Amino acid sequence: MKHSGLDDRLDPILVRAAMRLEERMRLAYFRGNLTKYLDRIGLAKYIDEEKLLKGSLLDLQDDAAVAMAYCLRKARKRGYLKEALDELNMAELLQKETRIKTVVPSLKRQPELNKVQLQMVKGENKSSALTEEEKKELLKNFKVIK
């Protein structure tokens, strides 16, 4: 069964799968079960045993990305790419890429530059301009507790 257009989409799928794999590996590394994760998704058999025992995230990320690309290309050639992505828990990568549409505000909604101006507030601080007698008159109703 031939899938039209899938050969052209394989490279973007591989890039997105590698990014997701690195994110998931980072999460598994910080949780302390990176080698178990690689074993569960089936990539541990393609990576050197010494590197797996060492458990270095940077070394394993590179090797796992190369191993995953190898597995996905082989799966595409043999016709079971969907099953291979299911095993990696990345089957949603086969969906066509949907782009987020941004809404551009209409010309009616955009404010005109002439309308938006900074208005300076004019006035005075009335409480500081009060005389001593006016302050006493104002504070007559309040009790000062010391």
mmCIF file of N, CA and C in Angstrom, residues 20-38 40 51-61 64:
data_model
loop_
_atom_site.group_PDB
_atom_site.id
_atom_site.type_symbol
_atom_site.label_atom_id
_atom_site.label_comp_id
_atom_site.label_asym_id
_atom_site.label_seq_id
_atom_site.Cartn_x
_atom_site.Cartn_y
_atom_site.Cartn_z
ATOM 1 N N ARG A 20 10.773 15.623 20.329
ATOM 2 C CA ARG A 20 9.961 15.009 21.392
ATOM 3 C C ARG A 20 10.748 13.970 22.167
ATOM 4 N N LEU A 21 11.554 13.198 21.458
ATOM 5 C CA LEU A 21 12.366 12.182 22.122
ATOM 6 C C LEU A 21 13.330 12.834 23.109
ATOM 7 N N GLU A 22 13.974 13.918 22.698
ATOM 8 C CA GLU A 22 14.914 14.593 23.593
ATOM 9 C C GLU A 22 14.200 15.169 24.814
ATOM 10 N N GLU A 23 13.010 15.712 24.620
ATOM 11 C CA GLU A 23 12.248 16.226 25.772
ATOM 12 C C GLU A 23 11.886 15.095 26.735
ATOM 13 N N ARG A 24 11.424 13.989 26.180
ATOM 14 C CA ARG A 24 11.028 12.870 27.029
ATOM 15 C C ARG A 24 12.229 12.222 27.711
ATOM 16 N N MET A 25 13.351 12.188 27.010
ATOM 17 C CA MET A 25 14.563 11.644 27.623
ATOM 18 C C MET A 25 15.039 12.533 28.762
ATOM 19 N N ARG A 26 14.946 13.831 28.583
ATOM 20 C CA ARG A 26 15.332 14.759 29.650
ATOM 21 C C ARG A 26 14.453 14.552 30.880
ATOM 22 N N LEU A 27 13.161 14.391 30.656
ATOM 23 C CA LEU A 27 12.240 14.155 31.761
ATOM 24 C C LEU A 27 12.560 12.827 32.460
ATOM 25 N N ALA A 28 12.809 11.788 31.674
ATOM 26 C CA ALA A 28 13.136 10.486 32.252
ATOM 27 C C ALA A 28 14.467 10.532 32.997
ATOM 28 N N TYR A 29 15.419 11.296 32.487
ATOM 29 C CA TYR A 29 16.727 11.414 33.144
ATOM 30 C C TYR A 29 16.581 12.042 34.519
ATOM 31 N N PHE A 30 15.797 13.104 34.603
ATOM 32 C CA PHE A 30 15.645 13.775 35.889
ATOM 33 C C PHE A 30 14.787 12.970 36.860
ATOM 34 N N ARG A 31 14.014 12.058 36.336
ATOM 35 C CA ARG A 31 13.261 11.149 37.218
ATOM 36 C C ARG A 31 14.076 9.921 37.588
ATOM 37 N N GLY A 32 15.207 9.731 36.920
ATOM 38 C CA GLY A 32 16.103 8.644 37.273
ATOM 39 C C GLY A 32 15.855 7.340 36.546
ATOM 40 N N ASN A 33 15.101 7.345 35.459
ATOM 41 C CA ASN A 33 14.854 6.080 34.758
ATOM 42 C C ASN A 33 15.027 6.230 33.244
ATOM 43 N N LEU A 34 16.135 6.805 32.846
ATOM 44 C CA LEU A 34 16.398 7.022 31.423
ATOM 45 C C LEU A 34 16.634 5.709 30.685
ATOM 46 N N THR A 35 17.439 4.825 31.251
ATOM 47 C CA THR A 35 17.712 3.559 30.565
ATOM 48 C C THR A 35 16.454 2.696 30.476
ATOM 49 N N LYS A 36 15.610 2.752 31.489
ATOM 50 C CA LYS A 36 14.346 2.005 31.430
ATOM 51 C C LYS A 36 13.442 2.556 30.329
ATOM 52 N N TYR A 37 13.450 3.890 30.182
ATOM 53 C CA TYR A 37 12.630 4.508 29.138
ATOM 54 C C TYR A 37 13.117 4.087 27.753
ATOM 55 N N LEU A 38 14.432 4.148 27.551
ATOM 56 C CA LEU A 38 14.977 3.754 26.248
ATOM 57 C C LEU A 38 14.715 2.275 25.967
ATOM 58 N N ARG A 40 12.117 0.586 27.132
ATOM 59 C CA ARG A 40 10.676 0.437 26.913
ATOM 60 C C ARG A 40 10.277 0.818 25.496
ATOM 61 N N LYS A 51 27.569 3.058 27.231
ATOM 62 C CA LYS A 51 26.903 4.363 27.315
ATOM 63 C C LYS A 51 25.618 4.271 28.134
ATOM 64 N N LEU A 52 24.914 3.155 27.986
ATOM 65 C CA LEU A 52 23.695 2.980 28.777
ATOM 66 C C LEU A 52 24.004 2.885 30.265
ATOM 67 N N LEU A 53 25.070 2.157 30.600
ATOM 68 C CA LEU A 53 25.445 2.035 32.013
ATOM 69 C C LEU A 53 25.948 3.359 32.575
ATOM 70 N N LYS A 54 26.659 4.107 31.739
ATOM 71 C CA LYS A 54 27.162 5.411 32.186
ATOM 72 C C LYS A 54 25.997 6.363 32.441
ATOM 73 N N GLY A 55 25.020 6.346 31.572
ATOM 74 C CA GLY A 55 23.797 7.124 31.773
ATOM 75 C C GLY A 55 23.936 8.609 31.524
ATOM 76 N N SER A 56 24.905 9.022 30.711
ATOM 77 C CA SER A 56 25.078 10.442 30.402
ATOM 78 C C SER A 56 23.985 10.889 29.438
ATOM 79 N N LEU A 57 23.269 11.908 29.818
ATOM 80 C CA LEU A 57 22.130 12.366 29.015
ATOM 81 C C LEU A 57 22.571 12.851 27.643
ATOM 82 N N LEU A 58 23.641 13.626 27.575
ATOM 83 C CA LEU A 58 24.067 14.188 26.288
ATOM 84 C C LEU A 58 24.505 13.098 25.311
ATOM 85 N N ASP A 59 25.260 12.125 25.800
ATOM 86 C CA ASP A 59 25.688 11.038 24.920
ATOM 87 C C ASP A 59 24.501 10.215 24.452
ATOM 88 N N LEU A 60 23.605 9.933 25.362
ATOM 89 C CA LEU A 60 22.459 9.091 25.019
ATOM 90 C C LEU A 60 21.465 9.801 24.110
ATOM 91 N N GLN A 61 21.332 11.126 24.246
ATOM 92 C CA GLN A 61 20.411 11.849 23.379
ATOM 93 C C GLN A 61 20.829 11.746 21.920
ATOM 94 N N ALA A 64 20.400 8.062 20.735
ATOM 95 C CA ALA A 64 18.989 7.689 20.635
ATOM 96 C C ALA A 64 18.316 8.364 19.445
#
